Tab-separated table of C-alpha atoms in Angstrom:
chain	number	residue	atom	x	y	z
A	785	UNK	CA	13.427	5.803	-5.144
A	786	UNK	CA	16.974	6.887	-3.754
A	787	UNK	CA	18.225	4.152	-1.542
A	788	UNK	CA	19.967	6.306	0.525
A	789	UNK	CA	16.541	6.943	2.575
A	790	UNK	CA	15.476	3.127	3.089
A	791	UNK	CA	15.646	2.883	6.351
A	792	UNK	CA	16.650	6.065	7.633
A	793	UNK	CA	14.597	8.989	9.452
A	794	UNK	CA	13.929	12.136	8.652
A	795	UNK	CA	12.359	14.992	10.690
A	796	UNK	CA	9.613	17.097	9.328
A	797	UNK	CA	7.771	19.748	11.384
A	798	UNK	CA	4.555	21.649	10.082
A	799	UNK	CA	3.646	18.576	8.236
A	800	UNK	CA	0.084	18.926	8.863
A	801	UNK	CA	-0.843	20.652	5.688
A	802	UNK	CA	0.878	22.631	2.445
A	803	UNK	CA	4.757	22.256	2.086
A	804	UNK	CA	5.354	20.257	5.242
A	805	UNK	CA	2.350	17.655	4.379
A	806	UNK	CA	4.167	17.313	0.802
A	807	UNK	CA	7.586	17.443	2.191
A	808	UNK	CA	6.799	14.060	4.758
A	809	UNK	CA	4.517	12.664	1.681
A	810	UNK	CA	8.099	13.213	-0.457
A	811	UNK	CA	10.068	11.514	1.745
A	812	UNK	CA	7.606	8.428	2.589
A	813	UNK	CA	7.729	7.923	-1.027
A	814	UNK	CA	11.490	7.773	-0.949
A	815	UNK	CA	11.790	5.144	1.639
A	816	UNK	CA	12.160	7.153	4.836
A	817	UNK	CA	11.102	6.589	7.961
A	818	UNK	CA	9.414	9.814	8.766
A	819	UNK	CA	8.339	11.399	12.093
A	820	UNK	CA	6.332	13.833	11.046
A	821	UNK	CA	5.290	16.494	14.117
A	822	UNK	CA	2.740	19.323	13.906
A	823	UNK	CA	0.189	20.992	16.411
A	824	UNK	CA	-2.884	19.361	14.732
A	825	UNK	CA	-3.081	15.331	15.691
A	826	UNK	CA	-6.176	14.318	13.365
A	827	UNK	CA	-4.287	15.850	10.266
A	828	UNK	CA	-1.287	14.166	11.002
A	829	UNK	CA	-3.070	10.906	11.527
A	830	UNK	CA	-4.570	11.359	7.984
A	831	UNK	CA	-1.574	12.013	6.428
A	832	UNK	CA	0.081	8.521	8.432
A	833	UNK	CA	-2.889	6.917	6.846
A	834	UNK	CA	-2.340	7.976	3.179
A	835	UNK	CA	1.638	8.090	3.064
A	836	UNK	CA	2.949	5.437	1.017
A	837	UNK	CA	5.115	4.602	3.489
A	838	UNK	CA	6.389	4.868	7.436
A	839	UNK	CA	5.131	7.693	9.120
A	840	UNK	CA	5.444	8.662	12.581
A	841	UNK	CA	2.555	11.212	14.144
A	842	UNK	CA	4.366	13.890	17.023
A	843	UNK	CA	2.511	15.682	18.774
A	844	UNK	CA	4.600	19.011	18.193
A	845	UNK	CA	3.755	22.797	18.332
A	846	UNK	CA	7.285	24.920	17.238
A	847	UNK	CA	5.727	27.855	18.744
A	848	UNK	CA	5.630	26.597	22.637
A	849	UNK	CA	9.222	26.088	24.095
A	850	UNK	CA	8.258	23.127	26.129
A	851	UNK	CA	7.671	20.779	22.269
A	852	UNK	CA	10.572	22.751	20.787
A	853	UNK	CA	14.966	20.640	21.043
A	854	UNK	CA	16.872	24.527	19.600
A	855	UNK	CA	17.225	27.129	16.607
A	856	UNK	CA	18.546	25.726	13.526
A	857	UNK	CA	21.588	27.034	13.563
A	858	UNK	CA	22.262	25.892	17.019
A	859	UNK	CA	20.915	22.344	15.968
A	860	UNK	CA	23.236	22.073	12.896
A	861	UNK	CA	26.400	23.292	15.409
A	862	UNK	CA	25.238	20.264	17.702
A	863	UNK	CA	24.797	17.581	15.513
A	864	UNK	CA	26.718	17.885	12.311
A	865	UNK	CA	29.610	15.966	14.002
A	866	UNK	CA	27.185	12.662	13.695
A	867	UNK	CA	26.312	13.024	10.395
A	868	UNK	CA	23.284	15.107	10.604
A	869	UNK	CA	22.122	17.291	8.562
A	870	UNK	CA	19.760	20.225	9.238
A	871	UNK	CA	18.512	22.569	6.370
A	872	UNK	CA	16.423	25.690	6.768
A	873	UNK	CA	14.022	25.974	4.505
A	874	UNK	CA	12.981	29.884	3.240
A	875	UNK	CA	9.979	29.896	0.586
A	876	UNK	CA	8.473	32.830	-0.607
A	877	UNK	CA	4.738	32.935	-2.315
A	878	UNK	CA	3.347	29.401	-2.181
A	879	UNK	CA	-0.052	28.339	-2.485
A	880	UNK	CA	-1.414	27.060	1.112
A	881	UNK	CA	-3.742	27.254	3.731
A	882	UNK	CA	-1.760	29.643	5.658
A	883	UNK	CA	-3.100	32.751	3.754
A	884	UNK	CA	-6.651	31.985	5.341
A	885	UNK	CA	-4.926	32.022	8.575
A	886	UNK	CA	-4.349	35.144	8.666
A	887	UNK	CA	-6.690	37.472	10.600
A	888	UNK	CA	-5.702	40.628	9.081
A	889	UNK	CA	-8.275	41.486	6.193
A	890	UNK	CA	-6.196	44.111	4.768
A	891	UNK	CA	-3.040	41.425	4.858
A	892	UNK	CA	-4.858	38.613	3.938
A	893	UNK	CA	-6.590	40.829	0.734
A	894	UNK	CA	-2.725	42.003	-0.133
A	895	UNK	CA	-2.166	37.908	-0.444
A	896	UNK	CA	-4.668	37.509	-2.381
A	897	UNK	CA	-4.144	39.968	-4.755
A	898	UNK	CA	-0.392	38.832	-4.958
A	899	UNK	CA	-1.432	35.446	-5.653
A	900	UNK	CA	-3.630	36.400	-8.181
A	901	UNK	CA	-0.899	38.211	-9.992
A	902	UNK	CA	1.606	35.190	-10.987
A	903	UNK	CA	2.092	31.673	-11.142
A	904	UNK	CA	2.765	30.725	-7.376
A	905	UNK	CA	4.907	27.905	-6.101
A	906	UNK	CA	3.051	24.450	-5.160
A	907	UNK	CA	4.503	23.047	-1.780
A	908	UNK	CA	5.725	19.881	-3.620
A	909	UNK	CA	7.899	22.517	-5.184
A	910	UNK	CA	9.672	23.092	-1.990
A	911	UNK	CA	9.501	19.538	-1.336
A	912	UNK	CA	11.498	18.414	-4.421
A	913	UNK	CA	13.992	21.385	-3.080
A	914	UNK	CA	14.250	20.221	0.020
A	915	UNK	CA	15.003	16.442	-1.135
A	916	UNK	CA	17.092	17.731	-3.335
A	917	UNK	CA	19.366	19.579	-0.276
A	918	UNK	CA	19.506	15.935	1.678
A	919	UNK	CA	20.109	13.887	-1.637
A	920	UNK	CA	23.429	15.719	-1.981
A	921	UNK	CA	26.657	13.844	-1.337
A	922	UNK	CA	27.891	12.985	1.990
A	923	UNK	CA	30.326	15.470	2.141
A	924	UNK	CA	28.004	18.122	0.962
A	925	UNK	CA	25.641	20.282	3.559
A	926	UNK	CA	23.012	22.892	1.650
A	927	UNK	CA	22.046	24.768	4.967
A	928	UNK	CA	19.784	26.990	3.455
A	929	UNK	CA	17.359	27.046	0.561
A	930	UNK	CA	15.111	30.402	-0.766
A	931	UNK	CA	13.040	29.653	-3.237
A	932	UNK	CA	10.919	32.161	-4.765
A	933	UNK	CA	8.203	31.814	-7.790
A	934	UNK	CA	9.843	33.009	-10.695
A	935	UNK	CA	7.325	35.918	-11.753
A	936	UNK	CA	7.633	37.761	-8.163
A	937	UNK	CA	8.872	41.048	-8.306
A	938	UNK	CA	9.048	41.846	-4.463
């Protein structure tokens, strides 16, 4: 556990399911206090239930301005002076739910197939990445993090 996190909060949005479920579950193990905010209420109640540690359900959809605070950029400009940090987070290929979302049959065949074709990332991949960015020095800020599966080509 990094001792850094006991006691402080960390905001995770998406956290419903695939990387932002493992990214809240990632820092609950650490010792954060994690508000965790996402559209659907009953998943995020589940995953309060089974975090080994504090978790606090929002009520948040990113798509509708009115549950939205600003762009990340904007965010980090705003609150970097009180030692906040804000990372955006850019993964490529990883294995969730969000390829069944998809409505397009000839997009959600290409996914598929893509899948299919090499060893994808997990979203406790871009969990570990993303603890990684905050368990940095004080002085340090990662911003940004890409992460791609290593066998993809495009």
């Amino acid at each position: 556990m990094h001792r850094e996190f006991n006691g402080r909060v960390v905001l995770v949005t998406r956290a419903s399911s695939g990387i932002g479920e493992a990214t809240a579950l990632a820092f609950s193990a650490e010792g954060a206090r994690v508000a965790a905010g996402a559209r659907r209420a009953d998943r995020l109640e589940s995953l309060a239930r089974k975090a080994p540690g504090e978790i606090l359900p929002l009520n948040l959809d990113v798509t509708d301005q009115e549950s939205a605070t600003a762009f990340s950029e904007a965010l980090r400009q705003e609150v970097t002076a009180q030692g906040v940090r804000v990372v955006v987070v850019e993964p490529d290929f990883v294995a969730t739910e969000l390829i069944n979302h998809n409505t397009e049959p000839t997009m959600r065949a290409l996914a598929r197939d893509t899948a299919a074709a090499m060893r994808t990332l997990q979203p406790e991949d871009i969990a570990n990445a993303v603890v990684y960015a905050v368990t940095q020095p004080e002085h340090v800020a990662v911003n940004e993090i890409l992460v791609r599966p290593t066998d993809q080509t495009r």
